[in-house]
Short mmCIF file of C-alpha atoms and ligand atoms in Angstrom, two decimals:
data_model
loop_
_atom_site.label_atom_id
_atom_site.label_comp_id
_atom_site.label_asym_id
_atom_site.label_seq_id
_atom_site.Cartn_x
_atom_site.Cartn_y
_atom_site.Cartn_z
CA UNK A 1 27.15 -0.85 -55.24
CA UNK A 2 23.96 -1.06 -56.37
CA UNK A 3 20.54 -0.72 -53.94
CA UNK A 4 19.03 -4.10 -55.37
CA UNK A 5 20.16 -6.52 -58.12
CA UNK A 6 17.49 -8.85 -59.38
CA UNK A 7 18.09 -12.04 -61.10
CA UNK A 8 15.36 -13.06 -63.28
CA UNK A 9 13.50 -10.76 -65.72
CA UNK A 10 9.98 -12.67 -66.08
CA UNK A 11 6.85 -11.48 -63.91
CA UNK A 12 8.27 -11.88 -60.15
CA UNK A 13 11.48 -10.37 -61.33
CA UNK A 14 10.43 -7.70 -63.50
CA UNK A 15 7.61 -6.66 -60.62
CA UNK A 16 10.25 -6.93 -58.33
CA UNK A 17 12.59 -3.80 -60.12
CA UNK A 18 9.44 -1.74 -61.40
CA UNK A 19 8.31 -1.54 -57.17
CA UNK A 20 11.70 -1.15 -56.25
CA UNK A 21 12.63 1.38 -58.11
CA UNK A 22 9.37 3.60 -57.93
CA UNK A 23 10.01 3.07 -54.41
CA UNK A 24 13.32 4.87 -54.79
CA UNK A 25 16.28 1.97 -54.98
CA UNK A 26 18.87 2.02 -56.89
CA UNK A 27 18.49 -1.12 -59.18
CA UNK A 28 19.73 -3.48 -61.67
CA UNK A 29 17.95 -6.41 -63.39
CA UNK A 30 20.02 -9.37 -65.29
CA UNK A 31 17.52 -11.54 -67.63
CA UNK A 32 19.89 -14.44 -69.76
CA UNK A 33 17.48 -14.99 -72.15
CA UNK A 34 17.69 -12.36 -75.22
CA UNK A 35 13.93 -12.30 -76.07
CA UNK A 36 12.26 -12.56 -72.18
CA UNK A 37 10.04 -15.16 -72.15
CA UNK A 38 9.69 -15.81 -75.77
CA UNK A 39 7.82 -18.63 -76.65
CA UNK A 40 5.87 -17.91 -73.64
CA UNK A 41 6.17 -21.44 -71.38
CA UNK A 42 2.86 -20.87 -69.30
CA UNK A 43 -0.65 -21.49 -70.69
CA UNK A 44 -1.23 -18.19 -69.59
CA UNK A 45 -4.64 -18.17 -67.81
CA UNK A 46 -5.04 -15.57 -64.87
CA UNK A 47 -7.91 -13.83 -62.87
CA UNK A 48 -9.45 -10.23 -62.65
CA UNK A 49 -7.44 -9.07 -59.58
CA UNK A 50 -4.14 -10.26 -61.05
CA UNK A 51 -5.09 -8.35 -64.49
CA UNK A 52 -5.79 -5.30 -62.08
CA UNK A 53 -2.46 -5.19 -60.96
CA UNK A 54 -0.62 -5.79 -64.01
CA UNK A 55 -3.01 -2.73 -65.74
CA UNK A 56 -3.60 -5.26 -68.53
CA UNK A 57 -6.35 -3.03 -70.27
CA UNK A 58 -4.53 0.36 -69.66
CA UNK A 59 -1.33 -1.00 -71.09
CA UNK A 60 -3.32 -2.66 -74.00
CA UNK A 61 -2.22 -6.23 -73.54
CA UNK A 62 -4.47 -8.47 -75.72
CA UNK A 63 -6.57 -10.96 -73.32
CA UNK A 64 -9.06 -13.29 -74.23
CA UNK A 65 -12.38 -13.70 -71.42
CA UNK A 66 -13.87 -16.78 -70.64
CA UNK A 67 -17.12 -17.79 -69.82
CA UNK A 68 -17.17 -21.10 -68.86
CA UNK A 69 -14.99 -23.72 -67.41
CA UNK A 70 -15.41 -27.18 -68.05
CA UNK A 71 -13.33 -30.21 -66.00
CA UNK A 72 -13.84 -33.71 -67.01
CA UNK A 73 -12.66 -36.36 -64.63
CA UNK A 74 -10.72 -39.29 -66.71
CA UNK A 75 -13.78 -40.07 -67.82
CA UNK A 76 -16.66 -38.82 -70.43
CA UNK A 77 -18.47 -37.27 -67.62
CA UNK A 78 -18.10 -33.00 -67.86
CA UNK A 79 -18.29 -30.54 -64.91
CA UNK A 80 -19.30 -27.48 -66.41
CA UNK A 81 -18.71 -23.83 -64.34
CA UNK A 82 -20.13 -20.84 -65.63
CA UNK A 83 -17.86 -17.84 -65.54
CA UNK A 84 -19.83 -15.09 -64.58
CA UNK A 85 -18.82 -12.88 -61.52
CA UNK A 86 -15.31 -12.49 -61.86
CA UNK A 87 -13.26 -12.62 -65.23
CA UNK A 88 -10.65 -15.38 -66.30
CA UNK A 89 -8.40 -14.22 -69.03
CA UNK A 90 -5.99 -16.14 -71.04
CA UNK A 91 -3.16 -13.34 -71.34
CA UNK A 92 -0.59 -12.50 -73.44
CA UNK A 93 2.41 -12.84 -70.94
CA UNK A 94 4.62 -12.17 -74.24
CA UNK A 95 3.25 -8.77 -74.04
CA UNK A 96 3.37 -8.44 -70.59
CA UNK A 97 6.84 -9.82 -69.81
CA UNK A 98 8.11 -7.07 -72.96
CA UNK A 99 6.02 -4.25 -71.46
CA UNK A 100 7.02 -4.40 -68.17
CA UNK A 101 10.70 -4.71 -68.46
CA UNK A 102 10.61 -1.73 -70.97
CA UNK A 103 8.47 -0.09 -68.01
CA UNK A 104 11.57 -0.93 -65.48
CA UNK A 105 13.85 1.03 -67.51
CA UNK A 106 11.09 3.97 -67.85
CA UNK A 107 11.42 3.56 -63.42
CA UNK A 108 15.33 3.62 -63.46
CA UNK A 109 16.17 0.37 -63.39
CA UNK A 110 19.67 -0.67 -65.55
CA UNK A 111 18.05 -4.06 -67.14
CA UNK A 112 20.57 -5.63 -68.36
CA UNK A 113 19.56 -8.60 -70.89
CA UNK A 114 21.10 -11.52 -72.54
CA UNK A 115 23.54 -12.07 -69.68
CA UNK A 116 23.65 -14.87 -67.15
CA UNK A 117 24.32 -14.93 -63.31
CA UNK A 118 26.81 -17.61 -62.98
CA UNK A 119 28.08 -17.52 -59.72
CA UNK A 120 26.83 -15.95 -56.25
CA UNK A 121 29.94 -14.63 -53.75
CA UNK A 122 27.67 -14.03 -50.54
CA UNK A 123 26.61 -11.84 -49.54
CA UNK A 124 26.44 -9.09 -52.69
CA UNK A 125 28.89 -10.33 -55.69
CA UNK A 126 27.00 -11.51 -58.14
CA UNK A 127 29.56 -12.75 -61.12
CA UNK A 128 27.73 -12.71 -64.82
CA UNK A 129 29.02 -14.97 -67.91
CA UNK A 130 31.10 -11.99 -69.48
CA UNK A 131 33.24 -12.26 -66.38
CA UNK A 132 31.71 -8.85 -65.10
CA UNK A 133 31.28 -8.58 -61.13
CA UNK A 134 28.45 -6.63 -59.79
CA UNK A 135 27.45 -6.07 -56.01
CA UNK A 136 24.31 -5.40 -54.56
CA UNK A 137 23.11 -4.53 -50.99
CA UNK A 138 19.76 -6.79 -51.21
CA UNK A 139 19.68 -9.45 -53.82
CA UNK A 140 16.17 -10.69 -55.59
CA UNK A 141 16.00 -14.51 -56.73
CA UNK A 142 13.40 -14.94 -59.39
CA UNK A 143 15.34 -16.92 -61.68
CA UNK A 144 11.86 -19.34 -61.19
CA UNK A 145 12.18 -23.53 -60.99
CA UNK A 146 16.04 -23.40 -61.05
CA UNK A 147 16.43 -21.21 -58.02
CA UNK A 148 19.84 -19.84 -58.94
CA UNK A 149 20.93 -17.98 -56.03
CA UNK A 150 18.88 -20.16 -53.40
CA UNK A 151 20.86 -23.56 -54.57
CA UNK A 152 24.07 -21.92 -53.78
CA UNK A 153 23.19 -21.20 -50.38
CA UNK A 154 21.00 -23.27 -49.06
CA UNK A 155 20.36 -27.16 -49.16
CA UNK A 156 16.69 -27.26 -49.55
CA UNK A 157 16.14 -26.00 -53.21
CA UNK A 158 16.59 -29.46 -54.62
CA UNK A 159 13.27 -30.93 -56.11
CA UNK A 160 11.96 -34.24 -55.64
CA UNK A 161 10.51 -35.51 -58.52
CA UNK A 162 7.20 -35.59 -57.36
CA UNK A 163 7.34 -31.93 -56.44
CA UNK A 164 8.18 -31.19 -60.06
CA UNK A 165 5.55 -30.49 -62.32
CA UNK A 166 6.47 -31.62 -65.56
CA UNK A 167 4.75 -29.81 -68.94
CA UNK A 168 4.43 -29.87 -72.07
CA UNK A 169 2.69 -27.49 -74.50
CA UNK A 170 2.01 -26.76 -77.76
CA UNK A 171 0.66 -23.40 -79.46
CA UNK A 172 -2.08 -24.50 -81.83
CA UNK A 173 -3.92 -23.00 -84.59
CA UNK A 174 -7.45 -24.55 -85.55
CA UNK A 175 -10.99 -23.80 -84.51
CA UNK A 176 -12.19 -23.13 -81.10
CA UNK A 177 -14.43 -22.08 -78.70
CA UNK A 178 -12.92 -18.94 -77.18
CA UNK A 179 -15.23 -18.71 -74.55
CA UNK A 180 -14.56 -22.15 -72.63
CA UNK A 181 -11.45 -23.11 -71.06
CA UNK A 182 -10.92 -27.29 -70.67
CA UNK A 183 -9.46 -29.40 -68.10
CA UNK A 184 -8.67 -33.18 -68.24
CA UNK A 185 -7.36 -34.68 -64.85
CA UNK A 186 -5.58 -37.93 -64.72
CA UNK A 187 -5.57 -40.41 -67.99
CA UNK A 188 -5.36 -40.83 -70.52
CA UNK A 189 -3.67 -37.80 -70.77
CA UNK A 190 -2.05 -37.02 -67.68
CA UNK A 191 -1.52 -39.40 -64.97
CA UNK A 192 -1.49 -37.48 -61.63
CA UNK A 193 -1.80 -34.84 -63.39
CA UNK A 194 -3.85 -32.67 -65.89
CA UNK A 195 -4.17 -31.12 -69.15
CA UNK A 196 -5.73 -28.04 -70.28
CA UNK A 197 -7.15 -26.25 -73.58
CA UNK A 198 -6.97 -22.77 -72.89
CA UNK A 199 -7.77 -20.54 -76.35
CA UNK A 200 -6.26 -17.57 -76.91
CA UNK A 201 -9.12 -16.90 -79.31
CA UNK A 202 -11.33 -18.25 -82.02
CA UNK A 203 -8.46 -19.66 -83.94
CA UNK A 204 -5.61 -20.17 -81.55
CA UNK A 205 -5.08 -21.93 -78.26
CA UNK A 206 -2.61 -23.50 -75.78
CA UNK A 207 -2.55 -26.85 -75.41
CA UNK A 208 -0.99 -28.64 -73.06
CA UNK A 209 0.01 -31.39 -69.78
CA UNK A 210 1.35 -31.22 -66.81
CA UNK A 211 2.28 -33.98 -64.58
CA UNK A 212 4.41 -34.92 -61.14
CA UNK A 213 7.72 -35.64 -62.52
CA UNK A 214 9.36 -39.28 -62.15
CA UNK A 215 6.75 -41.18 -64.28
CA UNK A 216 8.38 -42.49 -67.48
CA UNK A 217 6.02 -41.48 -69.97
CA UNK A 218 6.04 -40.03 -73.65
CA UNK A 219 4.86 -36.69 -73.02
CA UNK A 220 4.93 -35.66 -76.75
CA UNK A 221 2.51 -38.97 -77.30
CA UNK A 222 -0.10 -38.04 -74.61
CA UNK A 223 0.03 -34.38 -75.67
CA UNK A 224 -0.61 -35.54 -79.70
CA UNK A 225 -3.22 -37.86 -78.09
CA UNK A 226 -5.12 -35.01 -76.60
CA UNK A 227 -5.09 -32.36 -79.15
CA UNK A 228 -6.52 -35.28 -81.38
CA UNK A 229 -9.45 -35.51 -78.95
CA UNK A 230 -9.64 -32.29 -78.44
CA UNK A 231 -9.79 -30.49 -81.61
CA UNK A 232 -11.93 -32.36 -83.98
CA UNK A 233 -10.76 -29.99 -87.16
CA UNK A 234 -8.09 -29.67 -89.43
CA UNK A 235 -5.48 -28.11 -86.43
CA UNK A 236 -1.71 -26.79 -87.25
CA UNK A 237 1.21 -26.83 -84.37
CA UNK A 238 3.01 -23.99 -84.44
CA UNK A 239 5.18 -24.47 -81.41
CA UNK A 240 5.82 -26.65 -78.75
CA UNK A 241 8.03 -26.55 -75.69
CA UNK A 242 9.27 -28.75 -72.41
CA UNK A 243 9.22 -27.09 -69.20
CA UNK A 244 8.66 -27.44 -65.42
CA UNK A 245 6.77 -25.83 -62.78
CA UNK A 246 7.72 -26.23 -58.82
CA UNK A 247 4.73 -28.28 -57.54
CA UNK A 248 5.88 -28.37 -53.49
CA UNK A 249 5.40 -26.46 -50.32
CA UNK A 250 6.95 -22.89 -50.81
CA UNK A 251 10.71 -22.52 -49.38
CA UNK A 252 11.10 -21.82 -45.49
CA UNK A 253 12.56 -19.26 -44.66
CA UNK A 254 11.61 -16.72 -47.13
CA UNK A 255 14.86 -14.53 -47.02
CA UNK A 256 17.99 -15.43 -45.75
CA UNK A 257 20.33 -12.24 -44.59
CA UNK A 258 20.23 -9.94 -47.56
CA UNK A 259 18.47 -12.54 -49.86
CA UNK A 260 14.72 -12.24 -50.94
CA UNK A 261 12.98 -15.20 -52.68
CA UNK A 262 10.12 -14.60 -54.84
CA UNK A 263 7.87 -16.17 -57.46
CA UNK A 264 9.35 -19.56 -58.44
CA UNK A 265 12.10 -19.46 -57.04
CA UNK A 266 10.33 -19.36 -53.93
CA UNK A 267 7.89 -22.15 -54.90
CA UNK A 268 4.95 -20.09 -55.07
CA UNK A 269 3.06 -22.15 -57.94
CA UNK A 270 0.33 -23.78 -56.42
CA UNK A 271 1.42 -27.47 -56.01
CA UNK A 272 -2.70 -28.89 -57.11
CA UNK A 273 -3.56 -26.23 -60.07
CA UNK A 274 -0.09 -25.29 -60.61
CA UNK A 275 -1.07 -21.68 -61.39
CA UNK A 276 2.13 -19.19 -60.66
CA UNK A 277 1.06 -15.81 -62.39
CA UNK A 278 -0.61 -14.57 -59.28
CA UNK A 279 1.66 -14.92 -57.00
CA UNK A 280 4.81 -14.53 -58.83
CA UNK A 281 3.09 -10.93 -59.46
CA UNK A 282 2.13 -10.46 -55.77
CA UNK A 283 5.46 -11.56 -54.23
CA UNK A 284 7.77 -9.75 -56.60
CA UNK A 285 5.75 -6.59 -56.22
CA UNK A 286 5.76 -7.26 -52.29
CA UNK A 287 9.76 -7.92 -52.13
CA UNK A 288 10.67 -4.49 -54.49
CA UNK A 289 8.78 -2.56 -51.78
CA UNK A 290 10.09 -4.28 -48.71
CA UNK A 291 14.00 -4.04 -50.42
CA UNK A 292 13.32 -0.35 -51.31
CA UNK A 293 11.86 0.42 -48.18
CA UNK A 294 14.56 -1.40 -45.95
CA UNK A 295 17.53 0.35 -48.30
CA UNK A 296 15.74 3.66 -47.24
CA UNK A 297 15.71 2.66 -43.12
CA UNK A 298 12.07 2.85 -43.42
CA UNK A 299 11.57 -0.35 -42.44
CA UNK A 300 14.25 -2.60 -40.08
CA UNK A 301 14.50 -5.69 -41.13
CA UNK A 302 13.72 -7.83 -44.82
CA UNK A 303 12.10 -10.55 -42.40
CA UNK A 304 8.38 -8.08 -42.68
CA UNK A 305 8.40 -10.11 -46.13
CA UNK A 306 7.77 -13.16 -44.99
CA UNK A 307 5.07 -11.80 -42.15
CA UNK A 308 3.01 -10.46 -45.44
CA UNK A 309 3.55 -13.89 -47.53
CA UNK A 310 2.70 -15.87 -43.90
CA UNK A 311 -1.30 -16.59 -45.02
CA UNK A 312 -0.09 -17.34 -48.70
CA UNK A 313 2.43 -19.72 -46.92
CA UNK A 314 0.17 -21.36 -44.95
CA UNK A 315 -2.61 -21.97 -48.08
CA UNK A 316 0.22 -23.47 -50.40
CA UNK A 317 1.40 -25.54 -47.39
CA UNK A 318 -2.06 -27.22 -46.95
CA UNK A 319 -2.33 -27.67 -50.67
CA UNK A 320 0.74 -29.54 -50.94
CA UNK A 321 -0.16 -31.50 -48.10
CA UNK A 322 -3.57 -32.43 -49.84
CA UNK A 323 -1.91 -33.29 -53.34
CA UNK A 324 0.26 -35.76 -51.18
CA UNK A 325 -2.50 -37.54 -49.56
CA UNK A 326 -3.58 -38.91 -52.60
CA UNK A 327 -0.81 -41.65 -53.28
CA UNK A 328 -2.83 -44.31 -55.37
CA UNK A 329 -4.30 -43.40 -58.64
CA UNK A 330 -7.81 -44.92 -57.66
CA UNK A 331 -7.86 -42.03 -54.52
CA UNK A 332 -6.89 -39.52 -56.74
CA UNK A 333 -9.58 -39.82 -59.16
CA UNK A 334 -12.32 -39.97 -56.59
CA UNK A 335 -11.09 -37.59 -55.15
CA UNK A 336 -11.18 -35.15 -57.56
CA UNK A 337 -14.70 -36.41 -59.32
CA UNK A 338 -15.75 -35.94 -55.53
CA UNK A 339 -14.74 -32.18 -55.48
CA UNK A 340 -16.12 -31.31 -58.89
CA UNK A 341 -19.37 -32.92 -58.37
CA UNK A 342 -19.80 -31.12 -54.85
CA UNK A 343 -18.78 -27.65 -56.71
CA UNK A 344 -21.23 -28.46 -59.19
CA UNK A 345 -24.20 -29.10 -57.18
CA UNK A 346 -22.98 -26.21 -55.00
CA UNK A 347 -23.10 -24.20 -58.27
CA UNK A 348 -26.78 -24.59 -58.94
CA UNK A 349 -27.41 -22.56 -55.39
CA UNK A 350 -24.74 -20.21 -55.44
CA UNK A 351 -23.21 -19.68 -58.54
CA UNK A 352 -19.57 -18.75 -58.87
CA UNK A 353 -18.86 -20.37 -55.79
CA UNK A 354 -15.54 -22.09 -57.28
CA UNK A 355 -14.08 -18.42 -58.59
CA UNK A 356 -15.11 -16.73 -55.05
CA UNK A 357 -13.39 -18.77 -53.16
CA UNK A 358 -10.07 -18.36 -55.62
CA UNK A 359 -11.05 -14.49 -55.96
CA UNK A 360 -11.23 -13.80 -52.03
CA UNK A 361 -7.95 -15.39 -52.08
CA UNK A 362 -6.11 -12.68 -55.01
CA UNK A 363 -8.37 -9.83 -53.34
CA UNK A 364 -6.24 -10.18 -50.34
CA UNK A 365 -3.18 -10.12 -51.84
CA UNK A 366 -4.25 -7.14 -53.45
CA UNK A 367 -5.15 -5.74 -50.27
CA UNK A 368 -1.46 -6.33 -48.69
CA UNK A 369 0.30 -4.84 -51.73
CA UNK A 370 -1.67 -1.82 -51.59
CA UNK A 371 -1.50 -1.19 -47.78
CA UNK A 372 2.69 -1.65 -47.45
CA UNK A 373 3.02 0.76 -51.04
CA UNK A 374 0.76 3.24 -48.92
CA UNK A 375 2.44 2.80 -45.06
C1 LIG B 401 3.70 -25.28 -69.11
C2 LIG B 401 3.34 -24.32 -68.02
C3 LIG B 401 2.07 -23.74 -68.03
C4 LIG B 401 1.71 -22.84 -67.03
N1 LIG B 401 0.49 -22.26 -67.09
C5 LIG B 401 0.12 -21.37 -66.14
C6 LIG B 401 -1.14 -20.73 -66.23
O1 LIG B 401 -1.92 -20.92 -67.17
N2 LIG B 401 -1.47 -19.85 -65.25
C7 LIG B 401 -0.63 -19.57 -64.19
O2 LIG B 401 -0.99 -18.78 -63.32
N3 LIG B 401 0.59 -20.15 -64.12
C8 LIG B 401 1.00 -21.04 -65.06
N4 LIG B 401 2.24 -21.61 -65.01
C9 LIG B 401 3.16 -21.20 -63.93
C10 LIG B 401 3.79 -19.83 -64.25
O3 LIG B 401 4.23 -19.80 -65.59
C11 LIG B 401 4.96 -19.56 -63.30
O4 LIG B 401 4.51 -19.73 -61.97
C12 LIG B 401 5.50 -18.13 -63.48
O5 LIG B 401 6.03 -17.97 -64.77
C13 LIG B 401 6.61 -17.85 -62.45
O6 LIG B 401 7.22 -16.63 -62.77
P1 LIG B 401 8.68 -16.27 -62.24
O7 LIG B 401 9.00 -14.91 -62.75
O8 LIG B 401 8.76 -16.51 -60.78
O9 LIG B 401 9.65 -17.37 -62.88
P2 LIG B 401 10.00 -17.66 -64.39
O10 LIG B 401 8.87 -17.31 -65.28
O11 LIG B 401 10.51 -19.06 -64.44
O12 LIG B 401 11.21 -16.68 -64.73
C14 LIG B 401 12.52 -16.88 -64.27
C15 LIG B 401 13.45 -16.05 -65.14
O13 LIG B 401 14.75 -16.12 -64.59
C16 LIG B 401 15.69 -16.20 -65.65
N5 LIG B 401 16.93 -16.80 -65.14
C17 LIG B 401 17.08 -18.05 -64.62
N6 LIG B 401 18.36 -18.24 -64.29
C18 LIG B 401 19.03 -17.10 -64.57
C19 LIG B 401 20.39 -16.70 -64.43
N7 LIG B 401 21.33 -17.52 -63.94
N8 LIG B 401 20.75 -15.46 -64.83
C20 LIG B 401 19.81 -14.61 -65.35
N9 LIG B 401 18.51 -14.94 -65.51
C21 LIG B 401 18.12 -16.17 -65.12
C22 LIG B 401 14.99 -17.08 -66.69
O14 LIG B 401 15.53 -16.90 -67.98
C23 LIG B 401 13.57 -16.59 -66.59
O15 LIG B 401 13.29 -15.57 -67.50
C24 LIG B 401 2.63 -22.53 -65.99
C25 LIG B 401 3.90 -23.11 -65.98
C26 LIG B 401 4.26 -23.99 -66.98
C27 LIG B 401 5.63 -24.61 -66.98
#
């Protein structure tokens, strides 16, 4: 019987096993895919505190800073943010996903790759694709979107479409700016939605949309439609992939008996921006210490999880409930030209006010991680 078996081997996953096990649990990790997140479905852009806890520059991961942000409304009119105060990165989650599984098994922790969970026996059997039975005292769901453990016990995992964020992106070679990131909301690229240029570095970005799920549209079209726009150069596709992001109000409750649902899994992608790095890192990290920690009768009950993840809760909550308020396309758009031009005029007069308010946000986090790995 193992201490804590973990299903899912991508950021809230493999931060899950690396805390747990440092922490002193016995545990396993299962990961189906054979090369972890390879091509890397995310367009990768993160913050300063999140790169602080992942030790990006310590563990050499290759990261590209930018300077300036700039959001254009549906229309030809630009918001422009400069980045200044705190760092945005555009990561190499290839790198990071490798490193920190091979850093698991440095911790203790049996990762165990290229096998899928395929069925749950509450409350510890876990039953993998080569017919092989393992059990676990705590079990960790970050299989992400698809919520593997949570949809076979429980009946609110299932998605409406609108609370899917839909994606496409593409991994492009050509000429670019590597200090300014792009945003596009709403068309003609991505109704309800929005699409981003985010370079990896002078001659290599992603590219790519994201919108509420439900509309019939030719995502492939829009996404050859922007890039066009976009990159005014000769430009070569090197990849391109489908793939979805939860875009709803995170799952309630947060554990259920032995169960503990992080990242993805437990819709922690903010449902506006959906951005998941940051908090699949916080609440994986979170959950390893609370399982470890719980195994070792240090603490009583798993239910201290969801009293650290209660303000993170309550900020996706009212995010979701603001995305929803904006049903026609008209109060969408004015809505969000509304926002950017108040944060640019707010700019002028205090600068960085967009990233402080994000950054106060990730500093907390921070905080909370650091304080239950000391107490
Ligand atoms: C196109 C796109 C762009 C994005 N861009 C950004 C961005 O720029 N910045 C940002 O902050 N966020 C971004 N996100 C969101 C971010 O990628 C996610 O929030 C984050 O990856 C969540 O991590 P996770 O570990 O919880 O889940 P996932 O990354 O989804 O990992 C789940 C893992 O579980 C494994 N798994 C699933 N089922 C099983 C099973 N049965 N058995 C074994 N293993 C299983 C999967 O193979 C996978 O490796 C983007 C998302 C998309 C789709």
């Amino acid at each position: 019987m193992y201490d804590v078996i973990i299903i899912g081997g991508n950021l809230s996953g493999a931060t899950a096993a690396i805390n747990a096990a440092e922490f002193g649990a016995n545990v396993v990790l299962i990961e189906k895919n054979e090369k972890p997140f390879f091509p890397p479905r995310c367009g990768e852009a993160t913050e300063e505190v999140t790169a602080e806890i992942l030790n990006l520059d310590k563990i050499g991961c290759p990261k590209n800073q930018i300077k300036q942000i700039t959001i254009n409304v549906s229309s030809k009119k630009e918001y422009n943010f400069k980045v200044k105060k705190h760092g945005i990165y555009i990561i190499d989650r290839n790198f990071v996903e490798k490193y920190l599984l091979k850093h698991a098994e440095q911790k203790g922790v049996e990762v165990i790759i290229g096998s899928r969970m395929t069925n749950f026996n509450p409350p510890n059997e876990i039953v993998l694709d080569n017919k092989k039975i393992l059990r676990g005292k705590i079990i960790i769901d970050a299989t992400g979107i698809s919520c593997q453990i949570g949809k076979r016990i429980r009946n609110d995992t299932e998605l409406k479409p609108s609370d899917i964020g839909v994606c496409i992106q593409s991994r492009v070679e050509g000429n670019f700016n590597p200090n300014i990131m792009k945003m596009w909301y709403d068309k003609p690229y991505a109704p309800f939605g929005y699409a981003w240029l985010f370079p990896k570095n002078e001659k290599l970005a992603n590219i790519g949309l994201g919108i509420p799920g439900g509309q019939k549209l030719d995502l492939s079209y829009l996404l050859d439609r922007y890039i066009e726009n976009e990159v005014k150069e000769k430009f070569k596709v090197l990849h391109t992939f489908h793939s979805c992001v939860p875009a709803s109000k995170p799952l309630e409750p947060l554990t259920k008996d032995n169960i503990i649902f992080v990242g993805d899994a437990a819709r922690f992608a903010n449902p506006i921006f959906e951005n998941g790095i940051n908090n699949a890192v916080f609440s994986g990290s979170v959950a390893g210490v609370i399982a470890a920690k719980f195994i070792k009768g240090d603490i009583s009950k798993l239910t201290i999880y969801e009293e650290l993840m209660k303000n993170k809760v309550k900020i996706l909550k009212k995010a979701y409930y603001k995305k929803n308020r904006l049903t026609t396309e008209e109060e969408y758009i004015k809505s969000y030209r509304r926002t950017y031009s108040l944060l640019s005029l707010l700019n002028k007069f205090f600068p960085n006010i967009l990233q402080n308010q994000f950054i106060k946000i990730v500093k907390k986090d921070k905080k909370i991680l650091e304080s239950i790995r000391k107490n």
